[in-house]
XYZ file of C-alpha atoms in Angstrom:
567
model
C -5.506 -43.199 -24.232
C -3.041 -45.062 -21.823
C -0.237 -43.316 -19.685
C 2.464 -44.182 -22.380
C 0.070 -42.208 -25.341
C 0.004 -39.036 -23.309
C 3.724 -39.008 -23.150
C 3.995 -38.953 -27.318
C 1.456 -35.508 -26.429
C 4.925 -33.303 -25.992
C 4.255 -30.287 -28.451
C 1.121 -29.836 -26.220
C 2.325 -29.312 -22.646
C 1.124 -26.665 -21.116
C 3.296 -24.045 -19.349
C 2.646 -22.603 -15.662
C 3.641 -19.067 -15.554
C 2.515 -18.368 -12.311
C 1.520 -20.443 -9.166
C -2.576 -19.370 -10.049
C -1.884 -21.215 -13.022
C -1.185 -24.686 -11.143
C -4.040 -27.237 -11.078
C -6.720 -27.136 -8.382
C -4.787 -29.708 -5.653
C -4.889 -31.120 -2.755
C -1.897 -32.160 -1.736
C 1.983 -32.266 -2.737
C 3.329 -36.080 -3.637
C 5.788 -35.698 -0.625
C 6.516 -39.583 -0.586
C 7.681 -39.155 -4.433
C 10.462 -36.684 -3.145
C 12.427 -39.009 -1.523
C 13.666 -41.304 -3.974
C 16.170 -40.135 -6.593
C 18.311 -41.841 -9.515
C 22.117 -41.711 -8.477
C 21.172 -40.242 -4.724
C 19.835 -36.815 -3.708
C 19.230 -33.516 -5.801
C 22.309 -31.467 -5.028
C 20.432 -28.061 -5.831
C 17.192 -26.782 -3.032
C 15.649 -25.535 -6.260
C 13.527 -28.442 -7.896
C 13.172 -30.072 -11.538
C 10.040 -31.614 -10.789
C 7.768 -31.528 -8.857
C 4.060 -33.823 -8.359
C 0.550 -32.464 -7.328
C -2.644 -34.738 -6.497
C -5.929 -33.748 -6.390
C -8.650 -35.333 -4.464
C -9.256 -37.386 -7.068
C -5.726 -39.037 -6.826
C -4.754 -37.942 -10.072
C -1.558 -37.073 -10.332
C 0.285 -33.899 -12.035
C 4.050 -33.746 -13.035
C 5.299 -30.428 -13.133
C 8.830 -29.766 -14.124
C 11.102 -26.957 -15.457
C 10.818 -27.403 -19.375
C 14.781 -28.500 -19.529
C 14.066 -31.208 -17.296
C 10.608 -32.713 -19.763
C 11.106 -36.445 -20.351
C 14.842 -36.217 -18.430
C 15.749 -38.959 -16.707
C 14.669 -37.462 -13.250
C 10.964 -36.802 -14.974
C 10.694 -40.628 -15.945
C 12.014 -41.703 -12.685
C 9.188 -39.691 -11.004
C 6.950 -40.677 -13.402
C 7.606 -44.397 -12.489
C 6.809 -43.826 -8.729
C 3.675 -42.538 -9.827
C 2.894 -45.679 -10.997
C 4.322 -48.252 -8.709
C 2.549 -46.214 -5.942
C -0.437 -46.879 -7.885
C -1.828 -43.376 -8.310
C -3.783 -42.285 -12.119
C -1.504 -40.033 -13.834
C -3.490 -36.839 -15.348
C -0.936 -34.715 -17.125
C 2.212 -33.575 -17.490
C 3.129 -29.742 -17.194
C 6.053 -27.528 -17.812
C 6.567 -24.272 -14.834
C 8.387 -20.866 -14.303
C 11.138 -22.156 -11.709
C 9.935 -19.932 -8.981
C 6.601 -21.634 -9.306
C 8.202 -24.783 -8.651
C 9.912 -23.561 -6.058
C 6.191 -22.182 -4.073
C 5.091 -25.936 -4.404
C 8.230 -27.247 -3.160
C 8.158 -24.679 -0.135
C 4.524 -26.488 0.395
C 6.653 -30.146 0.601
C 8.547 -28.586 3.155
C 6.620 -25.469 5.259
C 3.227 -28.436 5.260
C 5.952 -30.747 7.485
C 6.020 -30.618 11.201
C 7.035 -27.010 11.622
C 3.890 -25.469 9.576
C 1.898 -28.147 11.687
C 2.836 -26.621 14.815
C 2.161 -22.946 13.606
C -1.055 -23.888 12.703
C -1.843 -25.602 15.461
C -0.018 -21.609 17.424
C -2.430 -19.794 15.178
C -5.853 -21.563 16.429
C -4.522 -21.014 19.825
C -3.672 -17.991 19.367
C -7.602 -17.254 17.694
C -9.441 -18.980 19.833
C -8.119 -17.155 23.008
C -9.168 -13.910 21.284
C -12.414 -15.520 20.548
C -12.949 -16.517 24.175
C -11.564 -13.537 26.273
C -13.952 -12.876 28.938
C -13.400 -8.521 28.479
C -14.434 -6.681 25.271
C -11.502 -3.929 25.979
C -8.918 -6.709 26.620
C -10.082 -9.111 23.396
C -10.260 -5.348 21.419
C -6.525 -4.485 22.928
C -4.961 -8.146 22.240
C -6.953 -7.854 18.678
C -5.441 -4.400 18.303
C -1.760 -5.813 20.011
C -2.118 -8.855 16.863
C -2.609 -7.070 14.167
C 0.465 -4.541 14.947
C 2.645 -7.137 15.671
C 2.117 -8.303 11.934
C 3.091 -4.632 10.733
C -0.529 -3.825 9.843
C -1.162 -0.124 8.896
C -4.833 -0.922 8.724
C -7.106 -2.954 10.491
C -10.303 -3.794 8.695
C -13.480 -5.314 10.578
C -16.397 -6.434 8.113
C -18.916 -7.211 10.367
C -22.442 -8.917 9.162
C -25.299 -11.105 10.773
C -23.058 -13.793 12.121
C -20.041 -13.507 11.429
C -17.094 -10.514 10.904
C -14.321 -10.758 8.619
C -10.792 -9.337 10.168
C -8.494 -8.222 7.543
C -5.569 -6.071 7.902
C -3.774 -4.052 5.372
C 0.299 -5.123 5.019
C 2.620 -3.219 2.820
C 0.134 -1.727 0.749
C -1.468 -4.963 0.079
C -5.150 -6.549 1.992
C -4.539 -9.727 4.274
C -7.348 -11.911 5.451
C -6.543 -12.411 9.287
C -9.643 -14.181 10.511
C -13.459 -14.985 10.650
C -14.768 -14.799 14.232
C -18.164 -13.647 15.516
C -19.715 -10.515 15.004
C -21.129 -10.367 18.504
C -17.641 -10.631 19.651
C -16.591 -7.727 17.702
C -19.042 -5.799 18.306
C -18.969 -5.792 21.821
C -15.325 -4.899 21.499
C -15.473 -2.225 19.028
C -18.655 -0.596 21.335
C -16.195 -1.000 24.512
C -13.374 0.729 22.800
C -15.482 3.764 21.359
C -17.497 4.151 24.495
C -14.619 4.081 26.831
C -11.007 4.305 25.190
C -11.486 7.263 22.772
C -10.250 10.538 23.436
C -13.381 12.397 24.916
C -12.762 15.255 22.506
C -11.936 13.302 19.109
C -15.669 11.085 19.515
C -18.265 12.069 16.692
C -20.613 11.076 19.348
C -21.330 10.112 23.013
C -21.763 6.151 22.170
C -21.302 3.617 20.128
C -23.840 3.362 17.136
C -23.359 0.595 14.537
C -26.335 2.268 12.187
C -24.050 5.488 12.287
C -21.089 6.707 10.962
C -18.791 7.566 13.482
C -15.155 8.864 14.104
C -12.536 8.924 16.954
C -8.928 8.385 17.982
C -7.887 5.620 20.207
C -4.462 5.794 22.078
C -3.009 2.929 23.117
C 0.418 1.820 24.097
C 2.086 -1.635 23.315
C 5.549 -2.662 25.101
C 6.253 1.213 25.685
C 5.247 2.198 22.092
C 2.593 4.628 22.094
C 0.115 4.122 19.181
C -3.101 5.882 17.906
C -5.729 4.336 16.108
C -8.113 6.289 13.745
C -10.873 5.240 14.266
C -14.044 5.351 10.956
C -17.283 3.449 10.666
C -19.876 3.394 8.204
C -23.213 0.925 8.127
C -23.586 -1.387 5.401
C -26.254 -3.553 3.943
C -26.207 -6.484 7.038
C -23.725 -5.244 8.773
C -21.080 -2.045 9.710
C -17.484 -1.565 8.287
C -14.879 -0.324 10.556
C -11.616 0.726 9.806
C -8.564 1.609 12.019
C -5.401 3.355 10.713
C -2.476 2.890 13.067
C -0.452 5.831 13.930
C 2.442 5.710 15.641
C 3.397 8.141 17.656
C 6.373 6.896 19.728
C 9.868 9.127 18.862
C 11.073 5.836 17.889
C 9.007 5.078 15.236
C 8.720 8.844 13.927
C 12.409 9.095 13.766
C 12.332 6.123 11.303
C 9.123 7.480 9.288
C 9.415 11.370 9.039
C 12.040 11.637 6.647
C 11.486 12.455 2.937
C 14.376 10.483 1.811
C 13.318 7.387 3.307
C 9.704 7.548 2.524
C 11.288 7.312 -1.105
C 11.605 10.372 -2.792
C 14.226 11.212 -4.986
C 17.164 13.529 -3.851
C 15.524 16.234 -6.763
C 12.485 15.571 -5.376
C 13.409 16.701 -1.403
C 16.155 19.136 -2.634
C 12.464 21.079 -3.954
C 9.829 20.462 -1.361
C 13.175 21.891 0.686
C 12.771 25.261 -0.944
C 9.237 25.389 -0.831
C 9.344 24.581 2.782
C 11.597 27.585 3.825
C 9.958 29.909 1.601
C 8.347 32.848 3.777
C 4.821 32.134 2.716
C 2.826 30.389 0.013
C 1.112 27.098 0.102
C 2.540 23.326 -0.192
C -0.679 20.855 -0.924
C -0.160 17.504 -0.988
C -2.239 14.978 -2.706
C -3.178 11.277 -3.330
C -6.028 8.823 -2.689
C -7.170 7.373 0.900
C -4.191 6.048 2.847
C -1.251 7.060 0.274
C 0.650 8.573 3.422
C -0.114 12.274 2.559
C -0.075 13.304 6.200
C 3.378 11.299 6.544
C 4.741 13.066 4.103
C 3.449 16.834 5.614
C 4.981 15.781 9.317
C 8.332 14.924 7.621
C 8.178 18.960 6.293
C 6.636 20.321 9.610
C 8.894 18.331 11.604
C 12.405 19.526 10.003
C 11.287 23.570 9.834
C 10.481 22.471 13.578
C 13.753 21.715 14.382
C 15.466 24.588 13.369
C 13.216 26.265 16.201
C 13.291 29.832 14.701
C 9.503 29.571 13.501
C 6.045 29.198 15.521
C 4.333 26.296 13.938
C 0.912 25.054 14.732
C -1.175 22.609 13.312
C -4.978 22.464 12.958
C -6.760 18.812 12.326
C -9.322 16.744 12.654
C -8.200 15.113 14.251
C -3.918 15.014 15.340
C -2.730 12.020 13.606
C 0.978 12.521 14.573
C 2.753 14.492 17.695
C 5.358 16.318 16.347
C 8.065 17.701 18.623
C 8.083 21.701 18.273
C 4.715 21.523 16.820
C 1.440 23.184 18.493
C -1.409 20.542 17.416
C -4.664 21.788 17.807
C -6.644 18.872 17.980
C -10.665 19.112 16.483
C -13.852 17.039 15.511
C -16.385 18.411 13.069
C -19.170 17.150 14.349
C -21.639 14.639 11.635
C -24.490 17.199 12.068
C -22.802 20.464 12.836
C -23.499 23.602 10.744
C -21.045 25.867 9.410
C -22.278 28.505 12.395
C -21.129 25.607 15.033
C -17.830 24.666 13.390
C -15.066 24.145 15.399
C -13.027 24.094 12.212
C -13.861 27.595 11.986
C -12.394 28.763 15.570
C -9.302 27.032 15.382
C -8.174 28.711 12.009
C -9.167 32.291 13.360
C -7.409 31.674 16.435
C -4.173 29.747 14.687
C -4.225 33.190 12.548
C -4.116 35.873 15.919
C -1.613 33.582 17.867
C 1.750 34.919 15.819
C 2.551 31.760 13.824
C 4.927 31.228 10.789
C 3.999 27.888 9.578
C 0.816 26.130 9.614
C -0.380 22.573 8.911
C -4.309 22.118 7.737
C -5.542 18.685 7.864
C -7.114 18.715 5.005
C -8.825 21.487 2.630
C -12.211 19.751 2.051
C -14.947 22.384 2.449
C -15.344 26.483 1.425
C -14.898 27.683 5.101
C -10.832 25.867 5.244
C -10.356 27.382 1.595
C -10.984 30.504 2.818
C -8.876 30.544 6.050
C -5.887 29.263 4.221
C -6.476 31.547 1.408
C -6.574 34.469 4.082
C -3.344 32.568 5.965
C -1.325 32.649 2.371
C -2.283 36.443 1.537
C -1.220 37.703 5.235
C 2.153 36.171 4.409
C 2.521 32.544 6.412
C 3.526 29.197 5.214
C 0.759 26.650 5.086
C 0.811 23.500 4.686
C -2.440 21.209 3.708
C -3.652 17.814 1.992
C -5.978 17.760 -0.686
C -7.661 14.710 -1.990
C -6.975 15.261 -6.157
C -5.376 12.568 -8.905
C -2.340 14.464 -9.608
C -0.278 17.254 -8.649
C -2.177 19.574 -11.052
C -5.235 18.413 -10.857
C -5.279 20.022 -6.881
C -5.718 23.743 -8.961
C -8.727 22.032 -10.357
C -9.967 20.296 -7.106
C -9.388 23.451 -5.143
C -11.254 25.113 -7.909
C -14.068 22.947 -7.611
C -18.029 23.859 -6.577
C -17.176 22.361 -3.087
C -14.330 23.792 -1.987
C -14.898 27.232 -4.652
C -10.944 29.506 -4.528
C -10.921 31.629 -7.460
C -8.586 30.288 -10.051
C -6.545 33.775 -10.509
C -6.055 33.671 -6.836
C -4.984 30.362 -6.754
C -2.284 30.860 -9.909
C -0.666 33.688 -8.379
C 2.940 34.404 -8.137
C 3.258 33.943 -4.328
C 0.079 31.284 -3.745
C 1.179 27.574 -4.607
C 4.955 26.918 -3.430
C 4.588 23.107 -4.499
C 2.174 20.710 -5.576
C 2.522 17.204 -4.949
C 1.072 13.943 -5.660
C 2.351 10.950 -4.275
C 0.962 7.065 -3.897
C 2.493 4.170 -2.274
C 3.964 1.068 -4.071
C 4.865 -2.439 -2.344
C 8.589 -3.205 -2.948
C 10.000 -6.662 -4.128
C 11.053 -8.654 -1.223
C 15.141 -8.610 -2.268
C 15.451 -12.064 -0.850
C 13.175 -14.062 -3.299
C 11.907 -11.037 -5.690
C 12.818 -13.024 -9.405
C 13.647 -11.803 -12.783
C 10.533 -10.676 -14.529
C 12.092 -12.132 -17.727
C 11.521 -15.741 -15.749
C 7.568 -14.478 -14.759
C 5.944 -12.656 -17.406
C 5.314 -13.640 -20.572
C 6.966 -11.762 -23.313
C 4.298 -10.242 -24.592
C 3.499 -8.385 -21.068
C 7.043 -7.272 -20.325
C 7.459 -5.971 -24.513
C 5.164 -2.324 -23.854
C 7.729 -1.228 -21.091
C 10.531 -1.806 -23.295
C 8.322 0.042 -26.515
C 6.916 2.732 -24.433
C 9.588 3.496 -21.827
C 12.877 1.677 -23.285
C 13.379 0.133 -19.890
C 16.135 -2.858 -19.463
C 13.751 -5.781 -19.244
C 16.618 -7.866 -17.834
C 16.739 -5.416 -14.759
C 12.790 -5.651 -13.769
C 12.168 -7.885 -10.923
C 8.743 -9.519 -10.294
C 7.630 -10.252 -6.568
C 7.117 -14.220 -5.793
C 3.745 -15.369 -4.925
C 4.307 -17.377 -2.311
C 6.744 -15.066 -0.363
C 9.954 -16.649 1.866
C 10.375 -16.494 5.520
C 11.994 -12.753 5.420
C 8.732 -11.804 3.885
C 5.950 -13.372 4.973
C 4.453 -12.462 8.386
C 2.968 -15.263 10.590
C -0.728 -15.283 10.864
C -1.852 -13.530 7.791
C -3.178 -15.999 5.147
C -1.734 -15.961 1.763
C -3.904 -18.510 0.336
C -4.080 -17.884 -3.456
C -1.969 -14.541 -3.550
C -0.438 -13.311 -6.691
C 2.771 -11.503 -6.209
C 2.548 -11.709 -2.103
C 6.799 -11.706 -2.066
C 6.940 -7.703 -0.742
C 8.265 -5.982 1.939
C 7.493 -2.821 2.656
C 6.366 0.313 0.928
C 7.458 3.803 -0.918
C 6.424 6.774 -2.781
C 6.174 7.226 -5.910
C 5.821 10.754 -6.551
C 5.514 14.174 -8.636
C 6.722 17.568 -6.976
C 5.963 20.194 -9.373
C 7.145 24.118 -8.360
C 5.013 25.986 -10.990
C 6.342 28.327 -13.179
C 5.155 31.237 -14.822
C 3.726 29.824 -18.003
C 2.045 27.238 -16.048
C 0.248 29.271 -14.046
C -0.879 31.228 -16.542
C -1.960 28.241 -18.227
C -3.742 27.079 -15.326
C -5.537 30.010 -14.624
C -6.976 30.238 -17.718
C -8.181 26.827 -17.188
C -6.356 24.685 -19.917
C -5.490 22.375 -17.668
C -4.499 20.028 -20.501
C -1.788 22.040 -22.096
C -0.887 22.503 -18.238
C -0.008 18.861 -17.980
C 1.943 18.674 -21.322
C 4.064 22.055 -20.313
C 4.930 19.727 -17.764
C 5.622 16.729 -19.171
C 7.485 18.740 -22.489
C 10.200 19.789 -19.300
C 11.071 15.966 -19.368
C 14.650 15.195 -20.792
C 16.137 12.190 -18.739
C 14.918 8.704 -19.466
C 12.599 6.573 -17.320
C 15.422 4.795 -16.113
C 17.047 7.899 -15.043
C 16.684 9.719 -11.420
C 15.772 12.594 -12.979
C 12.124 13.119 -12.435
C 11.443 17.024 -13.880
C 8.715 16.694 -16.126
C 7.615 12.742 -14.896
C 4.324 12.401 -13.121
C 4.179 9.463 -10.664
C 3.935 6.671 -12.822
C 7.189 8.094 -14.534
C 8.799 8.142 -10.640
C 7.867 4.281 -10.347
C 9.039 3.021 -14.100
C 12.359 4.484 -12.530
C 11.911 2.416 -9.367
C 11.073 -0.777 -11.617
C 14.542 -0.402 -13.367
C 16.552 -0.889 -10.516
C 14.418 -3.662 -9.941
C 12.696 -2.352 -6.184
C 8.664 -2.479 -7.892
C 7.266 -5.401 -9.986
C 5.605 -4.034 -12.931
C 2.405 -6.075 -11.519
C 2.306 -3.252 -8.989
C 2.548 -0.792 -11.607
C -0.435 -1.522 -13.307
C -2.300 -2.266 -10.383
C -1.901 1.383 -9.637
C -1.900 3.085 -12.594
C -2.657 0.528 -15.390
C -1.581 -1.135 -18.589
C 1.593 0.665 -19.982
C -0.139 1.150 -23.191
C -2.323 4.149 -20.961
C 0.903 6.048 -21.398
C 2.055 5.714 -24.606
C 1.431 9.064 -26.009
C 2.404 10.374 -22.456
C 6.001 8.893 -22.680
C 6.521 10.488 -26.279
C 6.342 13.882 -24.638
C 9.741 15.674 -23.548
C 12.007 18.825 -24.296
């Protein structure tokens, strides 16, 4: 079949939905953007655009309205006179286009000469004479790029370096592993808070804990520090924690990590109640403790209550706040825990309010149990997959409180479960309706009678207001975020829930709850909406694309019988 038969081949041209769906490549045709019938295109956004792989076969891509114009013959034309093999034609979502077009253009001199920055910029990590100062600029890098969690992978050779950025992992760089690990002994050994170390030294075949302070340009930060050997190697993880008033006046508020005015008019009330427990759940890294210090920090302002915190160890420094700063040791015994002191001592030092860490064990159950019943406000995390299901978790073997003493009248003041979401970049986020196929966007419509002409869908490549210099975004799906919220469910329990829930039927628990629902998805309203129901309403004002959504709680068809359920 010649050139000329595969044009007659219309009714079979495949469509591109999104930029994974492109043709393995090499390069993009730049010398075939330059010539154009009647002058140049007077629109940034392309019609057409051609790929080559290393083959020199050549792809041309174009919006379906612009199949077999006159600009797609004219391109395909050059094709030929440059004397390239033409492979196929394909149709593409515009914003796909407009990723490879962004290649024509970012691939020029510019991206050039931040490649050529970035190698620099590696290498001299790579070949810094100190361990502390390579672990420091490492450190100095990777918070520059807005990281909240720095990853090292290290095996035989080589380590991995990725960093986690709005919600979402980043591959930094490969460098190796006896680089890192010299740096990563340095900083345990010698940076660490003496007190916050697991142990003396650095151990790769260990797990081990600490916190690292460090300051950047006047910006005090802390890194929490965790380790864990695996097969060939040890994975080490560091949370970054900042500490500086700047930054906490900018993350401890509840409005602005994203909940919804209902949502902090209630954790309000619980938080000046006289006594009575506020746990807050999610998974690993969902910003529980964030959300605790925005509490702790406004009951501290009002000054008129002693507040003291117990964990393991202090995260955040809050003004007003007494932080009693521990480290269970790896191998300690319950005899030897220094858990143990701090909670009988926070309860003989006169306090109002106090912050746990985290309820993980028997021996914290039973000091905030004791804490609640003597008539203080306490505050704790809880590691549970809902708001309810902390009753459960708290009721577990490990951890062992007595249901009826957890479902009494004065015991829980809230229960919350929150996770974060990446939002859409607002700069190049595009209609969903332009991204998905219908098929994917028709369940949020039949399940949650969302607007599908309000849902946005994040770009893969990004733009320059989202992407962040030195993080690779090779082959990313959906990479066009910036920044994160919560997506939430504050439940205050009433009485027949609690009575529910201390007769165990946790099931008819969760649909008392959900039966209290009577606003739409679309609606602010969130009594009676678990999380997932707090994001749909994020999605219709277009801040979350519903790829997010299921990457967090799954398909939409999960909920289905869920969403049916209201007053």
């Amino acid at each position: 079949m010649n050139d000329l038969d595969k044009l007659s081949n219309s009714d079979q041209v495949r469509h591109l939905w999104r930029l994974s769906d492109v043709p393995e490549h090499s390069e993009v045709l730049t010398s075939l953007e330059t010539e154009y019938p009647g002058g140049a295109p007077t629109s940034t956004a392309p019609e057409t655009v051609c790929i080559a792989n290393a083959a020199k076969e050549v792809f041309l891509i174009s919006t379906p309205a612009a199949l077999h114009g006159p600009l797609w013959f004219h391109k395909f034309a050059l094709i030929q006179k440059a004397g390239f093999t033409y492979a196929d034609c394909l149709t593409a979502e515009p914003d796909v286009l407009e990723m490879l077009a962004l290649g024509i253009h970012a691939q020029g001199q510019q991206a050039k000469k931040d490649q050529a920055e970035d190698a620099r910029v590696k290498s001299s990590l790579v070949n810094e004479s100190g361990p502390l100062s390579w672990f420091k600029k490492m450190i100095a890098t990777c918070h520059e790029m807005g990281a909240s969690d720095i990853h090292f992978e290290v095996r035989d050779s080589s380590t991995r370096i990725r960093v986690r950025h709005d919600g979402v992992m980043r591959h930094v760089m490969s460098i190796p592993s006896n680089v890192v690990l010299d740096g990563l002994s340095a900083s345990f050994t010698v940076l660490a808070e003496e007190r916050s170390r697991s142990e003396v030294a650095f151990n790769a075949q260990a797990a081990q804990a600490c916190m690292i302070p460090l300051t950047f340009d006047a910006e005090n930060i802390n890194l929490r520090y965790q380790s864990h050997p695996v097969v060939s190697g040890v994975d080490v993880t560091l949370r970054i924690l900042k500490t500086s008033v700047s930054t906490k006046s900018e993350l401890m508020t509840l409005d602005k990590l994203g909940y919804t005015p209902q949502q902090v008019e209630l954790l309000e009330l619980a938080s000046g109640s006289a006594n009575g427990g506020v746990f807050v759940s999610g998974v690993t890294g969902s910003g529980k403790t964030t959300t605790l210090n925005a509490m702790l920090r406004a009951i501290a302002t009002e000054g008129i209550r002693k507040v003291i915190s117990i964990e393991d160890p202090v995260e955040y420094v809050v003004p007003g706040v007494s932080h009693f700063s521990i480290q269970r040791q790896s191998n300690s015994d319950t005899g030897k825990n220094p858990f143990l002191g701090a909670m009988l001592a926070f309860l003989r030092m006169d306090p109002d309010v106090g912050m746990v860490g985290e309820v993980r064990d028997n021996v914290s159950a039973q000091i905030v149990q004791a804490a609640i019943q003597t008539g203080h406000k306490i505050f704790s995390t809880v590691h549970a997959t809902s708001a309810l299901g902390i009753v459960s978790r708290l009721n577990s073997q490990a951890i062992a409180l007595p249901r009826d003493t957890l479902c009494g009248p004065e015991f829980i003041s809230a229960l919350v479960y929150q996770v974060l979401v990446p939002k859409n970049c607002p700069a190049c986020s595009r209609p969903a309706t332009q991204v998905m196929k219908p098929a994917e966007l028709a369940p949020y419509a039949e399940f949650f009678d969302l607007n599908m002409d309000a849902l946005m869908c994040a770009s893969d490549g990004g733009c320059p207001l989202c992407r962040v210099k030195g993080l690779d975004y090779n082959g990313s799906l959906r990479a066009g975020v910036k920044g994160v919220k919560v997506g939430a469910e504050v439940i205050v329990p009433d009485e027949p829930l609690l009575q529910l829930l201390s007769a165990g039927k946790d099931i008819e628990a969760r649909n008392h709850w959900r039966s209290q629902r009577t606003a739409r998805f679309d609606d602010a309203d969130t009594l009676g909406k678990e999380a997932w129901g707090h994001v749909l309403y994020d999605m219709s004002r277009g801040l979350i694309d519903p790829f997010y959504f299921e990457k967090i709680f799954g398909r939409p068809s999960l909920f289905r019988q869920a969403a049916r359920i209201r007053a």
